[in-house]
Amino acid sequence: MQIPTKRSRRDLFMRRVAVLAASGAMAGGLLVAVVPPPAALASGSSTLAQAKKDLLVRSDMPKGWFTESGTANTQNGEYPAGPNFAQCLGEPANFPAAAPPEVDSPYYQNKDGSLEVQDSITVFANAAQATSSFGALANPKLEGCATTLLNDYLSANPPKGGTVGTATVSPPLGSKFGPATDGFVEVAPITAQGEKATATTTTVFFLRGVVGQQLDFSVYSAPGSSGTFPAALIRQLTTLAQKRLGSGPTHS
């Protein structure tokens, strides 16, 4: 079954939890002991320009993958449910109150459109905000808070071009896909272009100083099937992204 993956189908809903998570709305101190943050970086244009160079590109994907046409995800200054999320988690110290600047890669897909990867890099205002945001990923309240707020948002802002059922968010993943990483899995039943599917997105997040990188690995499967993104490919691309982020001149 080829799952349709046009922009109109995803529109807003596929990355709502991801935006809440990696860009500062949820994300303990796991990274602090593993990767000591370097001197704080300015969140100016030079840092964002370097971040664009550190994003994954199509040639990093397996043979036969292509770049999906359309515009890559951008926040446009939006920070949905940020204050509500912080309150739900217990008001973490230094939690960002507004969306930090972010750059995004295009969406990369396999031949039949059932697998998709997108890369985002966020530049936080300071190291305290970065570690607080990452730390929220290890918060035991993550699963409940994210699931509730995501579904509340989707109910109030239904995506165009389709419908989405009740979404779920997993407990924190910890370092399942690499050292100094964390993340979660979002599962949402969707109906778009007359077809039903289950959209499962594994989000992996890590930090280098004030720079946070988020990788989203999505799989679109037929209803009732247990579609999973290949774990080996998640680890491979996460390792590559970590090396690239760590080697950039403004991140080292």
Short mmCIF file of C-alpha atoms in Angstrom, two decimals:
data_model
loop_
_atom_site.label_atom_id
_atom_site.label_comp_id
_atom_site.label_asym_id
_atom_site.label_seq_id
_atom_site.Cartn_x
_atom_site.Cartn_y
_atom_site.Cartn_z
CA MET A 1 0.00 0.00 0.00
CA GLN A 2 1.48 3.35 -1.01
CA ILE A 3 0.58 5.96 1.55
CA PRO A 4 -0.03 9.44 0.12
CA THR A 5 2.37 11.95 1.65
CA LYS A 6 1.46 15.28 0.11
CA ARG A 7 1.92 18.44 2.14
CA SER A 8 -1.85 18.97 2.43
CA ARG A 9 -2.18 15.74 4.36
CA ARG A 10 0.29 16.60 7.06
CA ASP A 11 -0.13 20.37 7.11
CA LEU A 12 0.23 21.09 10.84
CA PHE A 13 -0.41 17.99 12.87
CA MET A 14 2.63 15.80 12.15
CA ARG A 15 5.12 17.98 14.01
CA ARG A 16 3.12 19.56 16.82
CA VAL A 17 4.66 17.43 19.55
CA ALA A 18 8.06 17.74 17.91
CA VAL A 19 7.85 21.53 18.04
CA LEU A 20 6.73 21.38 21.64
CA ALA A 21 9.58 19.04 22.50
CA ALA A 22 12.77 20.00 20.78
CA SER A 23 12.26 23.70 20.37
CA GLY A 24 11.92 24.28 24.07
CA ALA A 25 8.42 23.36 25.15
CA MET A 26 9.41 20.08 26.77
CA ALA A 27 12.72 18.47 26.85
CA GLY A 28 16.89 16.82 32.55
CA GLY A 29 20.21 16.98 32.62
CA LEU A 30 21.14 13.72 30.86
CA LEU A 31 23.38 15.53 28.41
CA VAL A 32 25.21 17.65 30.95
CA ALA A 33 27.20 14.72 32.31
CA VAL A 34 27.83 13.21 28.88
CA VAL A 35 28.60 16.15 26.59
CA PRO A 36 29.94 19.18 28.49
CA PRO A 37 28.49 22.24 26.74
CA PRO A 38 31.07 24.63 25.22
CA ALA A 39 30.95 28.38 25.66
CA ALA A 40 27.51 29.81 25.00
CA LEU A 41 26.86 30.69 21.36
CA ALA A 42 25.07 33.77 20.16
CA SER A 43 21.76 32.95 18.52
CA GLY A 44 22.55 35.33 15.66
CA SER A 45 22.57 34.94 11.91
CA SER A 46 26.08 33.46 11.79
CA THR A 47 25.09 30.62 14.11
CA LEU A 48 21.91 29.93 12.15
CA ALA A 49 23.88 30.02 8.90
CA GLN A 50 26.22 27.37 10.26
CA ALA A 51 23.26 25.36 11.52
CA LYS A 52 21.89 25.20 7.97
CA LYS A 53 25.17 23.65 6.85
CA ASP A 54 24.95 21.05 9.62
CA LEU A 55 21.52 19.75 8.57
CA LEU A 56 21.24 16.33 6.97
CA VAL A 57 21.07 16.39 3.16
CA ARG A 58 19.58 14.01 0.61
CA SER A 59 22.93 12.32 -0.06
CA ASP A 60 22.98 11.23 3.60
CA MET A 61 19.85 9.16 2.98
CA PRO A 62 19.85 5.60 1.62
CA LYS A 63 20.12 5.09 -2.14
CA GLY A 64 16.86 5.81 -3.95
CA TRP A 65 15.51 8.33 -1.45
CA PHE A 66 14.38 11.70 -2.77
CA THR A 67 13.55 15.19 -1.53
CA GLU A 68 9.83 15.78 -1.17
CA SER A 69 8.55 18.77 -3.07
CA GLY A 70 7.08 21.56 -1.01
CA THR A 71 8.24 23.81 1.78
CA ALA A 72 10.12 22.51 4.80
CA ASN A 73 8.53 22.95 8.19
CA THR A 74 9.16 26.28 9.88
CA GLN A 75 7.85 27.61 13.16
CA ASN A 76 7.16 31.16 11.99
CA GLY A 77 7.49 32.30 15.58
CA GLU A 78 4.77 29.95 16.76
CA TYR A 79 5.16 28.33 20.16
CA PRO A 80 1.96 26.33 20.76
CA ALA A 81 1.13 25.42 24.36
CA GLY A 82 4.56 26.44 25.66
CA PRO A 83 3.39 28.00 28.96
CA ASN A 84 0.78 25.26 29.45
CA PHE A 85 3.40 22.60 28.89
CA ALA A 86 5.81 24.15 31.36
CA GLN A 87 3.02 24.33 33.93
CA CYS A 88 2.07 20.69 33.32
CA LEU A 89 5.68 19.57 33.76
CA GLY A 90 6.05 21.51 37.00
CA GLU A 91 7.54 24.82 35.81
CA PRO A 92 11.10 23.68 35.00
CA ALA A 93 13.75 26.28 35.77
CA ASN A 94 15.05 28.26 32.77
CA PHE A 95 12.38 26.83 30.50
CA PRO A 96 12.15 28.95 27.29
CA ALA A 97 9.12 31.21 27.18
CA ALA A 98 9.24 31.73 23.42
CA ALA A 99 10.29 29.67 20.42
CA PRO A 100 14.05 29.86 19.79
CA PRO A 101 15.25 30.36 16.19
CA GLU A 102 15.23 27.18 14.10
CA VAL A 103 16.35 25.96 10.69
CA ASP A 104 14.84 22.92 8.96
CA SER A 105 15.82 20.52 6.24
CA PRO A 106 13.43 19.43 3.52
CA TYR A 107 11.51 16.18 4.01
CA TYR A 108 13.33 13.14 2.63
CA GLN A 109 11.34 10.06 1.57
CA ASN A 110 11.95 6.55 0.36
CA LYS A 111 10.67 5.44 -3.04
CA ASP A 112 7.12 4.50 -2.02
CA GLY A 113 6.67 7.37 0.41
CA SER A 114 6.20 5.13 3.44
CA LEU A 115 9.31 6.41 5.26
CA GLU A 116 10.26 10.02 5.86
CA VAL A 117 13.08 11.91 7.61
CA GLN A 118 13.32 15.56 8.58
CA ASP A 119 16.07 17.39 10.44
CA SER A 120 15.76 20.58 12.52
CA ILE A 121 18.35 22.58 14.44
CA THR A 122 17.38 25.04 17.17
CA VAL A 123 19.60 27.75 18.66
CA PHE A 124 18.65 28.51 22.25
CA ALA A 125 19.29 31.86 23.92
CA ASN A 126 21.67 30.32 26.45
CA ALA A 127 22.92 26.99 27.79
CA ALA A 128 20.46 27.05 30.70
CA GLN A 129 17.49 27.15 28.34
CA ALA A 130 18.98 24.41 26.20
CA THR A 131 19.57 22.01 29.08
CA SER A 132 16.17 22.76 30.61
CA SER A 133 14.47 22.03 27.32
CA PHE A 134 16.39 18.79 26.83
CA GLY A 135 15.78 17.85 30.43
CA ALA A 136 12.03 17.94 29.96
CA LEU A 137 12.36 14.89 27.68
CA ALA A 138 13.30 12.84 30.74
CA ASN A 139 10.45 14.21 32.84
CA PRO A 140 8.13 11.38 33.97
CA LYS A 141 5.20 13.68 33.19
CA LEU A 142 6.21 13.92 29.54
CA GLU A 143 3.89 11.21 28.24
CA GLY A 144 0.74 12.51 29.89
CA CYS A 145 1.41 16.20 29.31
CA ALA A 146 2.39 15.81 25.67
CA THR A 147 -0.52 13.50 24.83
CA THR A 148 -3.10 15.78 26.46
CA LEU A 149 -1.82 19.03 25.01
CA LEU A 150 -1.27 17.59 21.54
CA ASN A 151 -4.82 16.26 21.30
CA ASP A 152 -6.24 19.47 22.73
CA TYR A 153 -4.35 21.42 20.08
CA LEU A 154 -5.46 19.13 17.25
CA SER A 155 -9.06 19.36 18.40
CA ALA A 156 -8.94 23.16 18.34
CA ASN A 157 -6.84 23.32 15.14
CA PRO A 158 -7.84 20.42 12.88
CA PRO A 159 -5.36 19.90 10.03
CA LYS A 160 -6.36 20.72 6.49
CA GLY A 161 -6.67 18.02 3.87
CA GLY A 162 -7.52 15.20 6.24
CA THR A 163 -8.42 14.17 9.77
CA VAL A 164 -6.44 12.80 12.69
CA GLY A 165 -7.71 10.55 15.46
CA THR A 166 -6.50 10.42 19.05
CA ALA A 167 -2.71 10.72 19.08
CA THR A 168 -0.46 9.15 21.70
CA VAL A 169 3.02 10.07 22.89
CA SER A 170 5.38 7.51 24.43
CA PRO A 171 7.38 7.81 27.64
CA PRO A 172 10.91 9.23 27.15
CA LEU A 173 13.18 7.02 25.04
CA GLY A 174 16.41 7.84 26.86
CA SER A 175 19.58 6.92 24.95
CA LYS A 176 17.90 4.17 22.91
CA PHE A 177 19.21 5.56 19.62
CA GLY A 178 22.58 6.88 20.73
CA PRO A 179 24.56 8.30 23.63
CA ALA A 180 23.49 11.70 24.92
CA THR A 181 20.15 11.51 23.09
CA ASP A 182 16.55 11.39 24.21
CA GLY A 183 13.20 11.49 22.49
CA PHE A 184 9.72 10.03 22.20
CA VAL A 185 7.39 8.27 19.75
CA GLU A 186 4.17 9.83 18.51
CA VAL A 187 1.44 7.65 16.95
CA ALA A 188 -1.57 9.13 15.18
CA PRO A 189 -4.30 7.51 13.07
CA ILE A 190 -4.90 9.69 10.02
CA THR A 191 -7.29 9.85 7.10
CA ALA A 192 -6.17 11.80 4.05
CA GLN A 193 -7.02 11.79 0.37
CA GLY A 194 -9.58 9.08 1.02
CA GLU A 195 -7.11 6.65 2.57
CA LYS A 196 -6.51 5.66 6.18
CA ALA A 197 -3.07 5.16 7.68
CA THR A 198 -1.18 5.17 10.94
CA ALA A 199 1.54 7.81 11.19
CA THR A 200 4.31 6.89 13.65
CA THR A 201 7.07 9.43 14.25
CA THR A 202 10.16 8.73 16.34
CA THR A 203 11.80 11.97 17.44
CA VAL A 204 15.44 11.93 18.58
CA PHE A 205 16.98 15.03 20.16
CA PHE A 206 20.47 15.98 21.38
CA LEU A 207 22.46 19.10 22.30
CA ARG A 208 25.79 20.72 21.62
CA GLY A 209 26.04 23.74 23.89
CA VAL A 210 23.14 26.05 23.05
CA VAL A 211 22.42 24.23 19.78
CA GLY A 212 19.80 21.47 19.80
CA GLN A 213 19.21 19.07 16.93
CA GLN A 214 16.00 17.14 16.34
CA LEU A 215 15.56 14.27 13.90
CA ASP A 216 12.06 13.07 13.01
CA PHE A 217 11.71 9.57 11.56
CA SER A 218 8.19 8.90 10.28
CA VAL A 219 6.60 5.75 8.93
CA TYR A 220 3.15 5.61 7.31
CA SER A 221 1.53 2.20 7.52
CA ALA A 222 -1.83 0.59 6.79
CA PRO A 223 -4.36 0.66 9.66
CA GLY A 224 -3.78 -2.13 12.15
CA SER A 225 -0.21 -2.86 11.07
CA SER A 226 2.74 -2.28 13.37
CA GLY A 227 4.81 -0.10 11.06
CA THR A 228 8.14 0.88 12.56
CA PHE A 229 10.98 2.96 11.17
CA PRO A 230 14.16 0.83 10.79
CA ALA A 231 16.07 1.24 14.07
CA ALA A 232 19.44 0.74 12.35
CA LEU A 233 18.77 3.69 10.03
CA ILE A 234 17.70 5.88 12.96
CA ARG A 235 21.00 5.11 14.73
CA GLN A 236 23.02 5.63 11.55
CA LEU A 237 21.57 9.05 10.77
CA THR A 238 21.63 10.13 14.43
CA THR A 239 25.33 9.24 14.69
CA LEU A 240 26.06 11.15 11.47
CA ALA A 241 24.11 14.20 12.65
CA GLN A 242 25.89 14.23 16.01
CA LYS A 243 29.30 14.09 14.34
CA ARG A 244 28.40 16.87 11.92
CA LEU A 245 26.97 19.15 14.59
CA GLY A 246 30.00 18.60 16.78
CA SER A 247 32.48 19.38 13.99
CA GLY A 248 30.99 22.66 12.78
CA PRO A 249 33.21 25.70 13.43
CA THR A 250 30.58 27.56 15.49
CA HIS A 251 29.59 24.47 17.48
CA SER A 252 32.95 23.07 18.56
#
